[in-house]
Coordinates of C-alpha atoms in Angstrom, one line a residue:
Chain A
M932 CA -0.1 0.0 0.1
T933 CA 2.7 2.1 0.5
S934 CA 4.8 1.4 -2.3
I935 CA 1.8 2.1 -4.0
S936 CA 1.8 5.9 -2.9
L937 CA 5.4 6.0 -2.8
N938 CA 5.2 5.2 -6.6
R939 CA 2.4 7.1 -7.7
I940 CA 4.2 10.1 -6.1
R941 CA 8.1 9.1 -7.7
N942 CA 6.0 8.9 -11.3
K943 CA 4.1 12.7 -10.8
K944 CA 6.2 15.6 -12.7
P945 CA 7.7 18.2 -10.4
G946 CA 6.0 20.4 -11.0
D947 CA 3.0 18.7 -9.8
L948 CA 4.5 17.7 -6.4
L949 CA 5.2 21.0 -5.0
F950 CA 1.5 22.2 -6.6
D951 CA 1.3 19.3 -4.2
I952 CA 2.6 19.8 -1.1
F953 CA 1.7 23.8 -1.8
I954 CA -2.3 22.3 -1.6
V955 CA -1.5 20.2 1.4
A956 CA 0.1 22.8 3.5
L957 CA -2.4 25.6 3.3
C958 CA -5.2 23.0 4.0
V959 CA -3.6 21.7 7.1
L960 CA -3.0 26.4 8.3
M961 CA -6.9 26.9 6.7
F962 CA -8.2 23.7 9.7
F963 CA -5.7 25.0 12.1
V964 CA -7.1 29.2 11.5
V965 CA -10.5 28.1 11.8
A966 CA -10.5 24.9 14.2
Y967 CA -7.8 26.5 16.7
P968 CA -10.2 29.5 18.6
I969 CA -13.3 27.1 18.3
Y970 CA -11.0 24.3 20.1
F971 CA -9.0 26.6 22.7
I972 CA -13.0 28.0 24.0
I973 CA -13.7 24.6 25.0
I974 CA -10.1 24.0 26.6
A975 CA -10.0 27.5 27.8
S976 CA -13.5 26.7 29.4
I977 CA -12.5 23.9 32.5
S978 CA -8.6 25.3 33.2
D979 CA -7.2 27.0 35.1
P980 CA -8.4 31.4 34.4
T981 CA -4.8 32.1 36.0
L982 CA -2.7 29.6 33.6
V983 CA -5.5 30.7 30.7
S984 CA -4.8 34.2 31.4
T985 CA -1.3 34.3 31.8
G986 CA -0.9 31.9 28.4
K987 CA 0.1 28.5 29.8
V988 CA -2.6 27.4 28.5
L989 CA -2.8 26.3 25.0
F990 CA -3.2 23.3 23.3
M991 CA -4.2 21.1 26.0
P992 CA -6.2 21.7 28.9
K993 CA -4.3 22.4 32.6
G994 CA -5.7 22.3 36.0
F995 CA -9.2 21.8 35.6
S996 CA -11.4 24.5 37.6
F997 CA -15.2 24.2 36.5
F998 CA -15.8 27.9 38.4
G999 CA -16.9 29.3 35.0
Y1000 CA -20.1 26.2 34.8
E1001 CA -21.1 26.4 37.5
Q1002 CA -21.2 30.5 38.0
I1003 CA -24.0 29.5 34.4
F1004 CA -25.8 26.9 36.0
Q1005 CA -26.5 29.3 39.2
D1006 CA -27.5 32.2 36.7
S1007 CA -31.4 32.2 36.4
R1008 CA -30.9 34.4 33.2
V1009 CA -28.5 32.7 30.6
W1010 CA -31.8 30.1 31.5
I1011 CA -34.7 32.8 30.7
G1012 CA -33.1 33.5 28.2
Y1013 CA -32.9 29.8 27.0
R1014 CA -36.6 28.6 27.9
N1015 CA -37.3 31.9 25.8
T1016 CA -35.1 31.1 23.0
L1017 CA -36.0 27.5 22.9
F1018 CA -40.1 28.1 22.4
Y1019 CA -39.5 31.6 19.5
A1020 CA -37.2 28.8 17.9
L1021 CA -39.2 25.6 18.1
F1022 CA -42.6 27.9 16.9
G1023 CA -41.4 30.2 15.1
T1024 CA -39.9 27.1 12.8
L1025 CA -43.1 25.6 12.6
I1026 CA -44.9 29.0 11.6
N1027 CA -41.6 29.6 8.8
L1028 CA -42.1 26.1 7.2
M1029 CA -46.2 26.1 7.5
L1030 CA -46.3 29.6 5.4
T1031 CA -42.9 28.8 3.6
L1032 CA -43.7 24.7 1.8
P1033 CA -47.3 25.2 0.2
A1034 CA -46.0 28.1 -1.1
A1035 CA -43.2 26.9 -2.7
Y1036 CA -45.5 23.9 -3.7
V1037 CA -47.2 26.2 -5.4
L1038 CA -44.8 28.8 -7.3
S1039 CA -43.2 25.2 -8.4
R1040 CA -46.5 23.8 -10.6
Y1041 CA -46.2 25.0 -14.1
E1042 CA -50.1 25.1 -14.8
F1043 CA -50.4 28.2 -12.3
K1044 CA -50.9 30.8 -14.2
A1045 CA -49.5 33.9 -11.5
R1046 CA -46.6 32.0 -11.0
R1047 CA -43.8 34.4 -12.8
L1048 CA -46.0 37.6 -11.1
L1049 CA -45.9 36.1 -8.0
M1050 CA -42.0 34.9 -8.3
F1051 CA -42.0 38.9 -8.8
F1052 CA -44.2 40.0 -5.9
F1053 CA -41.8 37.7 -3.3
I1054 CA -38.2 38.6 -4.6
F1055 CA -38.7 41.8 -4.9
T1056 CA -38.8 42.0 -0.9
M1057 CA -35.7 40.4 -1.5
F1058 CA -33.6 44.5 -3.1
F1059 CA -36.0 46.2 -1.6
N1060 CA -37.7 47.0 1.9
G1061 CA -39.3 49.9 4.1
G1062 CA -36.3 49.8 6.5
L1063 CA -35.9 49.9 9.8
I1064 CA -38.3 52.6 10.9
P1065 CA -40.8 52.0 9.4
T1066 CA -40.5 48.1 10.2
Y1067 CA -40.8 48.7 13.5
M1068 CA -43.4 51.9 14.2
L1069 CA -45.8 49.1 11.9
M1070 CA -45.2 46.4 14.6
K1071 CA -45.6 49.9 17.3
D1072 CA -49.4 50.3 15.0
L1073 CA -50.4 46.0 15.2
S1074 CA -49.2 46.6 19.1
L1075 CA -46.6 43.6 18.9
L1076 CA -43.8 45.7 20.5
D1077 CA -42.8 43.7 23.9
T1078 CA -44.8 40.4 22.5
V1079 CA -43.7 36.7 21.7
W1080 CA -45.4 37.6 18.1
V1081 CA -42.7 39.6 17.3
F1082 CA -40.4 36.8 17.3
I1083 CA -42.8 34.3 15.0
F1084 CA -44.3 37.5 12.8
N1085 CA -41.6 39.6 11.1
P1086 CA -40.1 40.6 8.1
L1087 CA -38.2 36.9 8.0
T1088 CA -41.4 34.6 8.6
V1089 CA -41.4 33.9 4.5
N1090 CA -37.3 33.7 3.8
V1091 CA -37.7 34.1 0.5
F1092 CA -33.9 32.6 -0.1
N1093 CA -35.9 29.4 1.8
L1094 CA -38.7 30.0 -0.4
I1095 CA -36.4 29.7 -3.8
I1096 CA -34.5 26.3 -2.3
T1097 CA -37.5 24.6 -1.7
R1098 CA -39.3 26.0 -5.4
T1099 CA -36.1 24.4 -7.0
F1100 CA -36.1 21.1 -5.1
F1101 CA -39.7 20.4 -6.0
E1102 CA -39.3 21.5 -9.7
N1103 CA -36.2 19.4 -9.7
N1104 CA -37.6 16.4 -7.7
I1105 CA -41.8 16.2 -8.1
P1106 CA -42.3 15.5 -11.8
G1107 CA -45.6 16.7 -13.8
E1108 CA -46.2 12.8 -14.4
M1109 CA -47.0 12.4 -10.7
Y1110 CA -49.3 14.3 -10.4
E1111 CA -51.5 13.9 -13.7
A1112 CA -50.9 10.0 -12.7
A1113 CA -52.8 11.2 -9.4
T1114 CA -55.7 13.7 -10.5
M1115 CA -56.2 11.2 -12.5
D1116 CA -57.3 8.7 -9.2
G1117 CA -59.3 11.6 -8.0
C1118 CA -56.2 13.7 -5.7
S1119 CA -56.7 17.3 -5.1
H1120 CA -53.1 19.3 -4.7
F1121 CA -54.5 19.3 -1.1
R1122 CA -54.0 16.0 -0.6
F1123 CA -51.8 15.3 -3.2
F1124 CA -48.9 17.6 -1.1
T1125 CA -49.5 15.8 2.1
S1126 CA -49.6 12.6 0.9
I1127 CA -46.7 12.9 -1.3
V1128 CA -44.8 15.7 -1.8
M1129 CA -43.8 16.1 1.7
P1130 CA -43.1 12.7 2.5
L1131 CA -41.0 12.9 -0.9
S1132 CA -39.6 16.3 0.4
K1133 CA -38.1 15.3 3.8
A1134 CA -34.2 16.4 2.6
V1135 CA -35.6 20.2 1.5
T1136 CA -37.2 20.3 4.9
A1137 CA -34.0 19.1 6.6
V1138 CA -32.2 22.1 5.3
I1139 CA -34.8 25.1 5.0
G1140 CA -36.2 24.1 8.7
L1141 CA -32.5 24.2 10.2
Y1142 CA -31.9 27.5 9.0
Y1143 CA -34.9 28.8 10.2
L1144 CA -34.3 27.6 13.0
V1145 CA -30.2 28.5 13.5
W1146 CA -30.9 31.9 12.0
H1147 CA -34.0 32.1 15.5
W1148 CA -31.3 30.5 18.1
N1149 CA -28.9 33.3 16.7
D1150 CA -31.2 36.1 16.1
F1151 CA -29.9 39.0 18.5
F1152 CA -31.7 41.9 16.7
T1153 CA -35.3 41.5 17.1
G1154 CA -35.1 41.7 20.8
L1155 CA -32.5 44.5 20.8
I1156 CA -35.4 46.3 18.4
Y1157 CA -38.5 44.7 19.4
I1158 CA -38.6 44.0 23.1
R1159 CA -37.6 46.0 26.7
N1160 CA -39.6 43.9 28.8
Y1161 CA -36.7 41.1 30.8
D1162 CA -38.9 38.2 30.6
L1163 CA -39.3 38.1 27.3
Q1164 CA -35.2 38.4 26.0
P1165 CA -33.8 36.1 24.1
L1166 CA -30.7 33.9 24.9
Q1167 CA -29.0 36.5 22.7
I1168 CA -29.2 39.1 24.8
V1169 CA -28.6 37.7 27.1
L1170 CA -25.5 36.5 26.3
R1171 CA -24.7 40.5 25.1
D1172 CA -24.8 41.6 28.6
I1173 CA -22.8 38.3 29.8
L1174 CA -20.1 38.4 27.2
L1175 CA -19.8 42.3 26.0
S1176 CA -21.5 43.9 28.8
N1177 CA -19.1 42.7 31.3
Q1178 CA -22.2 41.7 33.3
V1179 CA -20.7 38.3 34.2
F1180 CA -22.3 37.5 37.7
S1181 CA -25.5 37.9 38.2
E1182 CA -25.8 37.2 41.8
G1183 CA -23.6 40.3 42.9
A1184 CA -20.0 38.3 43.8
G1185 CA -17.2 39.9 42.8
S1186 CA -19.1 42.1 39.4
G1187 CA -17.8 44.5 37.8
G1188 CA -14.6 45.5 37.5
T1189 CA -14.2 46.1 41.3
G1190 CA -12.3 43.0 42.4
G1191 CA -9.6 44.2 39.6
G1192 CA -7.5 41.3 37.4
Y1193 CA -8.6 38.4 39.7
A1194 CA -11.6 39.1 39.3
Q1195 CA -11.8 39.4 35.3
R1196 CA -9.6 36.3 34.8
Y1197 CA -13.0 34.3 36.8
A1198 CA -15.0 36.6 34.3
D1199 CA -13.1 35.0 31.0
Q1200 CA -14.1 31.8 32.6
V1201 CA -17.5 32.0 32.8
K1202 CA -17.7 33.9 28.9
Y1203 CA -15.7 30.5 27.8
G1204 CA -18.6 28.5 29.3
V1205 CA -21.3 31.0 28.2
I1206 CA -20.3 30.8 25.2
I1207 CA -19.9 26.9 24.3
V1208 CA -23.3 26.8 26.4
S1209 CA -25.4 28.7 24.1
S1210 CA -23.7 27.0 21.1
L1211 CA -24.7 23.7 22.1
P1212 CA -27.5 23.3 20.6
V1213 CA -26.5 24.5 17.3
L1214 CA -23.4 22.4 17.0
M1215 CA -25.7 19.0 18.0
L1216 CA -27.4 19.4 15.4
Y1217 CA -24.9 20.6 12.7
P1218 CA -23.8 16.9 12.3
F1219 CA -26.9 15.3 11.8
I1220 CA -27.6 17.9 8.9
Q1221 CA -24.5 18.6 7.3
K1222 CA -24.2 16.2 4.7
Y1223 CA -27.8 18.2 3.2
F1224 CA -26.1 21.5 3.0
E1225 CA -24.4 21.1 -0.2
K1226 CA -27.4 19.5 -1.3
G1227 CA -29.3 22.0 -0.2
V1228 CA -27.2 25.0 -1.8
L1229 CA -26.7 23.6 -4.6
I1230 CA -30.7 22.5 -5.8
G1231 CA -31.5 26.4 -4.7
S1232 CA -28.6 27.7 -6.6
V1233 CA -30.1 26.1 -10.1
K1234 CA -32.0 29.1 -10.4
G1235 CA -31.8 32.1 -9.2
Chain B
M258 CA -49.7 7.2 -19.9
A259 CA -52.0 7.7 -22.9
F260 CA -55.3 9.2 -20.0
A261 CA -52.3 11.4 -18.7
Q262 CA -52.1 12.5 -22.3
A263 CA -55.7 12.6 -23.0
T264 CA -56.3 14.6 -20.1
K265 CA -53.3 16.7 -21.0
S266 CA -54.9 17.8 -24.2
K267 CA -58.2 19.0 -22.9
S268 CA -56.6 21.1 -20.5
V269 CA -55.0 23.0 -22.9
S270 CA -58.2 23.5 -24.8
Q271 CA -59.2 24.7 -21.1
P272 CA -57.6 28.2 -21.4
K273 CA -59.7 29.3 -24.5
K274 CA -62.5 30.3 -22.9
A275 CA -60.8 30.8 -19.3
T276 CA -62.4 34.1 -17.6
I277 CA -60.0 35.3 -14.5
L278 CA -63.3 33.7 -12.5
N279 CA -62.7 30.4 -14.3
T280 CA -58.7 30.1 -13.5
F281 CA -59.9 31.2 -9.2
R282 CA -62.2 28.1 -9.6
R283 CA -60.1 25.5 -11.4
D284 CA -56.7 26.8 -9.2
Y285 CA -58.4 27.9 -5.7
Q286 CA -56.4 24.4 -3.3
L287 CA -53.6 26.4 -4.9
W288 CA -54.7 30.3 -4.2
L289 CA -55.8 29.1 -0.4
M290 CA -52.0 27.4 -0.2
I291 CA -50.2 30.1 -1.3
L292 CA -52.5 32.6 0.5
P293 CA -50.5 32.9 3.6
A294 CA -47.7 33.6 2.9
I295 CA -49.0 36.6 0.4
I296 CA -50.7 37.6 3.6
C297 CA -47.6 37.6 5.5
V298 CA -45.2 39.1 3.0
I299 CA -48.1 41.9 2.4
I300 CA -48.6 43.0 5.5
F301 CA -44.4 42.4 7.8
N302 CA -42.6 43.1 4.1
Y303 CA -45.4 46.0 1.5
I304 CA -46.9 47.8 3.9
P305 CA -43.4 49.1 5.8
M306 CA -42.2 50.4 2.0
Y307 CA -46.0 52.1 2.1
G308 CA -44.8 53.3 5.6
I309 CA -41.4 55.0 3.8
Q310 CA -43.6 58.0 3.1
L311 CA -42.9 58.6 6.9
A312 CA -39.6 60.2 6.3
F313 CA -41.7 63.3 4.0
R314 CA -43.9 64.0 7.3
K315 CA -43.6 65.3 10.2
Y316 CA -44.2 62.3 12.3
D317 CA -46.9 62.6 14.6
F318 CA -48.0 60.4 18.0
T319 CA -51.6 61.0 17.4
A320 CA -52.2 60.3 13.9
G321 CA -49.7 57.0 13.1
L322 CA -47.4 55.7 10.2
T323 CA -49.1 58.3 7.7
G324 CA -50.8 60.6 8.9
G325 CA -48.3 63.4 9.9
E326 CA -47.9 67.0 7.8
F327 CA -46.0 66.7 4.8
V328 CA -42.7 68.4 4.7
G329 CA -41.3 67.8 1.5
F330 CA -37.4 66.7 1.8
Q331 CA -36.9 68.4 5.1
Y332 CA -35.4 65.7 6.5
F333 CA -32.8 64.5 3.7
I334 CA -32.0 68.4 3.7
Q335 CA -30.7 68.2 7.0
F336 CA -29.3 64.6 7.1
F337 CA -27.2 66.2 5.0
N338 CA -26.1 68.9 5.7
S339 CA -25.4 67.1 9.9
H340 CA -22.1 67.6 10.7
L341 CA -22.0 63.4 10.8
F342 CA -22.8 62.8 7.0
W343 CA -19.3 62.9 5.3
D344 CA -18.5 60.8 8.2
L345 CA -20.9 57.8 8.1
I346 CA -20.7 58.2 4.5
R347 CA -16.8 57.5 4.5
N348 CA -17.2 54.8 7.3
T349 CA -19.8 52.9 5.4
L350 CA -18.2 52.8 2.5
L351 CA -15.0 52.2 3.7
I352 CA -16.7 48.6 6.0
S353 CA -18.2 47.9 3.4
I354 CA -15.8 47.6 0.2
T355 CA -13.3 46.9 2.4
T356 CA -15.7 43.9 2.9
I357 CA -16.3 42.6 -0.7
V358 CA -12.5 43.3 -1.7
V359 CA -11.6 40.7 0.5
G360 CA -14.1 38.8 1.6
F361 CA -15.9 38.0 -1.8
P362 CA -12.7 36.2 -3.2
A363 CA -11.9 34.1 -0.2
P364 CA -14.6 31.9 -0.7
I365 CA -13.2 31.5 -4.4
A366 CA -9.9 30.3 -3.5
L367 CA -10.9 27.8 -0.7
A368 CA -13.5 26.2 -3.3
L369 CA -10.1 26.1 -5.3
L370 CA -8.6 24.7 -2.9
V371 CA -11.0 21.9 -1.4
N372 CA -11.2 21.2 -4.9
Q373 CA -7.8 20.3 -5.4
I374 CA -7.7 18.2 -2.6
R375 CA -7.9 13.9 -3.4
W376 CA -8.0 12.7 -0.6
K377 CA -12.0 12.0 0.4
R378 CA -11.9 11.9 4.4
G379 CA -9.8 14.8 4.8
K380 CA -12.0 16.9 2.6
R381 CA -14.8 16.4 5.0
I382 CA -12.7 17.3 7.8
L383 CA -11.4 20.1 6.7
Q384 CA -14.8 21.3 5.0
T385 CA -17.0 20.5 7.7
T386 CA -14.5 22.6 10.5
V387 CA -14.8 25.3 7.7
Y388 CA -18.3 25.8 7.9
L389 CA -18.8 25.1 11.6
P390 CA -17.9 29.0 12.3
H391 CA -20.8 30.2 9.9
F392 CA -23.7 28.6 13.3
I393 CA -21.6 30.7 15.6
S394 CA -24.0 33.8 17.2
I395 CA -23.2 37.6 16.0
V396 CA -23.0 38.0 19.6
V397 CA -21.3 34.8 20.4
L398 CA -18.1 36.2 18.0
V399 CA -17.7 39.1 18.9
G400 CA -17.6 38.2 22.5
L401 CA -15.1 35.6 21.5
L402 CA -13.2 38.5 19.8
N403 CA -13.6 40.5 23.0
V404 CA -12.1 37.4 24.9
M405 CA -9.2 36.2 22.3
L406 CA -8.3 39.9 21.8
S407 CA -8.0 41.5 25.5
P408 CA -4.3 42.9 25.6
N409 CA -4.2 41.3 29.4
T410 CA -5.5 38.0 29.2
G411 CA -6.7 37.0 25.6
V412 CA -4.8 34.3 24.1
L413 CA -4.0 36.2 20.6
G414 CA -3.4 39.7 22.6
L415 CA -0.6 38.0 24.2
L416 CA 0.6 36.5 21.2
L417 CA 0.5 40.3 19.2
A418 CA 1.8 42.1 22.4
K419 CA 5.0 39.5 21.8
L420 CA 4.8 40.8 18.1
G421 CA 4.7 44.0 18.7
V422 CA 1.6 44.7 18.9
E423 CA 0.9 47.2 21.1
G424 CA -2.6 48.5 23.2
N425 CA -6.1 47.5 22.8
L426 CA -6.7 46.3 19.6
L427 CA -10.7 46.4 19.9
A428 CA -10.4 50.2 21.1
S429 CA -8.2 51.6 18.2
V430 CA -9.8 53.3 15.0
N431 CA -6.9 51.4 13.3
A432 CA -7.5 48.1 14.5
F433 CA -11.7 48.0 13.6
I434 CA -12.0 47.1 9.7
P435 CA -9.3 44.9 10.0
I436 CA -10.5 42.8 12.6
Y437 CA -14.6 42.9 10.7
V438 CA -13.4 42.0 8.1
L439 CA -11.6 39.4 9.1
S440 CA -13.2 38.1 11.7
D441 CA -16.3 38.5 8.7
V442 CA -14.4 35.5 6.5
W443 CA -13.1 33.7 8.9
Q444 CA -17.0 33.3 9.9
H445 CA -18.4 32.7 6.4
V446 CA -15.9 31.7 4.2
G447 CA -16.5 28.5 4.2
W448 CA -20.3 28.9 4.0
N449 CA -19.8 31.0 1.4
S450 CA -17.5 27.9 -0.7
I451 CA -20.6 25.5 -1.0
I452 CA -21.8 27.5 -3.8
Y453 CA -18.8 27.2 -5.8
L454 CA -17.9 23.7 -5.5
A455 CA -21.5 22.7 -6.2
A456 CA -20.5 25.5 -9.6
L457 CA -17.0 23.2 -9.6
A458 CA -18.8 20.0 -9.8
S459 CA -21.0 19.8 -12.4
V460 CA -17.6 21.1 -14.8
D461 CA -17.9 18.1 -17.2
P462 CA -14.8 15.5 -16.9
Q463 CA -14.6 16.0 -20.0
L464 CA -13.0 19.2 -20.3
Y465 CA -10.3 17.9 -18.0
D466 CA -9.2 15.3 -20.2
A467 CA -9.3 17.3 -23.3
A468 CA -6.9 19.7 -20.9
K469 CA -4.7 16.5 -19.2
I470 CA -4.3 15.5 -23.7
D471 CA -3.4 18.7 -24.1
G472 CA -0.6 18.8 -21.6
A473 CA -2.3 21.1 -19.3
N474 CA -0.5 20.8 -15.2
R475 CA -3.0 21.3 -13.0
W476 CA -2.5 25.2 -12.1
Q477 CA -3.4 25.6 -15.9
I478 CA -6.7 23.5 -15.6
I479 CA -7.7 25.6 -12.7
R480 CA -6.7 28.4 -15.0
N481 CA -8.4 27.6 -17.6
V482 CA -11.1 25.1 -17.1
E483 CA -12.4 25.8 -13.7
I484 CA -11.9 29.0 -13.4
P485 CA -14.2 30.4 -16.2
A486 CA -16.4 27.2 -15.0
I487 CA -17.4 29.4 -12.6
I488 CA -17.4 33.0 -13.9
P489 CA -21.2 33.1 -13.8
T490 CA -21.8 32.0 -10.9
I491 CA -19.4 34.7 -9.4
V492 CA -20.9 37.5 -11.1
I493 CA -24.3 36.2 -10.6
L494 CA -22.9 36.5 -6.3
L495 CA -20.9 40.0 -6.7
I496 CA -24.1 41.4 -7.9
L497 CA -26.3 40.2 -5.5
N498 CA -23.0 41.3 -3.2
M499 CA -23.1 44.9 -3.9
G500 CA -26.9 45.3 -3.8
T501 CA -26.1 45.3 0.2
V502 CA -23.0 47.5 -0.3
I503 CA -23.8 50.0 2.1
S504 CA -25.7 48.1 4.4
T505 CA -23.3 46.2 6.2
G506 CA -23.7 44.2 8.3
F507 CA -25.5 46.5 11.1
E508 CA -25.5 43.9 14.5
K509 CA -21.8 43.3 13.9
I510 CA -20.8 46.7 13.9
F511 CA -23.4 47.7 17.2
L512 CA -22.0 45.0 18.8
M513 CA -18.3 45.8 18.3
Q514 CA -18.8 49.5 18.9
N515 CA -17.6 51.1 21.4
S516 CA -16.5 55.0 22.6
L517 CA -13.2 55.4 21.6
N518 CA -13.7 53.0 18.0
L519 CA -16.4 55.3 17.0
P520 CA -14.8 57.8 14.2
I521 CA -14.3 54.5 12.1
S522 CA -16.9 52.3 14.0
E523 CA -20.3 54.4 13.2
V524 CA -21.9 54.3 10.6
I525 CA -25.8 54.5 8.1
E526 CA -27.2 52.1 10.0
T527 CA -26.6 52.5 13.4
Y528 CA -26.9 55.6 13.3
V529 CA -30.5 55.3 12.3
Y530 CA -30.9 52.7 14.4
K531 CA -29.9 55.4 17.8
T532 CA -32.2 58.1 15.7
G533 CA -35.3 56.2 15.5
I534 CA -35.4 53.9 18.2
M535 CA -33.5 55.1 21.3
S536 CA -33.4 58.7 20.7
N537 CA -37.6 58.7 19.3
Q538 CA -36.5 61.3 16.0
F539 CA -38.7 58.7 13.4
S540 CA -38.9 60.8 10.6
Y541 CA -35.6 62.3 10.8
A542 CA -34.5 58.4 11.1
A543 CA -36.5 56.9 7.8
A544 CA -35.1 59.5 5.1
I545 CA -31.8 58.5 7.0
G546 CA -32.6 55.1 6.4
L547 CA -34.1 55.3 2.7
F548 CA -31.2 57.0 1.6
N549 CA -29.4 53.8 2.6
T550 CA -32.0 51.8 0.8
M551 CA -32.3 54.1 -2.5
I552 CA -28.4 53.7 -2.4
N553 CA -28.4 49.9 -2.1
F554 CA -30.8 49.3 -4.6
M555 CA -28.7 51.5 -7.2
M556 CA -26.2 50.0 -7.0
L557 CA -27.8 46.6 -8.2
V558 CA -29.3 48.4 -10.7
V559 CA -26.2 49.5 -11.9
V560 CA -24.0 46.7 -11.2
N561 CA -26.6 44.6 -12.7
T562 CA -26.7 46.3 -16.3
I563 CA -22.8 46.9 -16.4
A564 CA -22.5 42.4 -15.6
K565 CA -25.2 42.7 -18.8
K566 CA -23.3 44.3 -20.5
V567 CA -20.2 43.0 -20.5
A568 CA -20.7 39.5 -19.1
R569 CA -24.4 38.5 -20.4
I570 CA -24.9 37.7 -17.1
S571 CA -27.9 39.5 -15.5
L572 CA -30.7 38.9 -12.5
W573 CA -33.4 39.6 -14.2

């Protein structure tokens, strides 16, 4: 086995060999540049904060300490944010899918006369919008400010990019003959959509479901603009308070800048921990759906 | 099949006498299925467009979105004369153009690189890793920058101090744009490369064989086979990116802002947020927002027209 690959190397033109070495070096560099920060947070969150802050923890965790995680598990803000975001993400994604999937199906039907016109109606919103202030005023007039509904119904409820991906998938994967055969047996559009199209479209449902879910999970904007009520704040706003406004310890102990360098070290460990805790759900979903990514983007990119 | 053929010809002959009412009757189920999405888009996307007239009216709390007194271009003139106007324009353009110049070619290069890897497992590992940062939230990314770049305790901050880069980069006017743009590339380069990888995957294998027979080396194959194959994708994405050249990522800039880097980090969108949502100057902020939208839209039209003429590729 090794001799074969050695032979292969020997048989190569020197130019190509150099090229290969260059490629491999570049790939290894890319890998470390992207992976290292993520790896570092993990080891920093479980290492002795003093060693971390003096630059001693670089490749292996040293002097285990779970102080950061203990603080996070005692912090009620994190759990309120978690609960809120979980609800917004699940319920929001459900509504997103219920609006997007049937609409995409309709737009994929060639016999539907208003198809092109409606496509323009949706795509236009990608390039032109009312802007922040008119949208805010609308939410205010609809009395959606400071309610959970603003997380569910907003200008991105029907995401046009996801709509196009889904439509293209239906066009390419649901043959026209299938519908004709189904109508022969007296099948309506409703029935055809629920009993035939949906079971055949698990891949695209998974992909755009994930897109919507991740968007809801990471949505910081909605909480920032439309929500004042503390009990409704999503996780990302809580994260901002902890990570950026330095409100690390909610129950007093050593909060703020008064503790000087010593407290800052512990504060940093809480930050490393909260980064992990808050990103974990998305990162756990990631490997399951990853295989669909390329397919999803590919089918969506064929026709814009 | 014969049956299907028969119904097809029947439905073809039908539209001759089909009135609008008839099509509605025939397609009512389709209309019902798309109606919720249409209503939602009308309410949340089109009504705010109608509300743009707020920029030309004096906002009146009792009169609502469109009831105020008409004042014409007063708020636009106020913005053009404001001492912040040129700073905002400069910062916005500087940040967005740097993002495009650095951030746009990066995923193309990465896709060409990944496409060269023959070792399947290694390719998968690299791809899985470079897609990952795309799923990190903006708040976490900025938090990550803050803890890692901190001059006293951050691992990158300590490293840079050893290399002779002094001071707190997060509070520096000069370092703001490099940090913003490089972290943006770090987060999205992998994800954005997917679309080019998809385009590369559809290159006809015969082209590769032909190039090899002609004696092309690997670099020549990249230059003469692969790059021409992804040019249409590149142009379309460039047009789409140009359309947002002025609306730089509001959330990330907002989160990275502090009082020390404000001279370079204040952009149109953060200013709209501050004047509109925080200081309640709704009409003035709406005018600034509309100015922003108009420039975006014009950029899109101009670039699309150029692409249509030069490369015969266009969005519409």
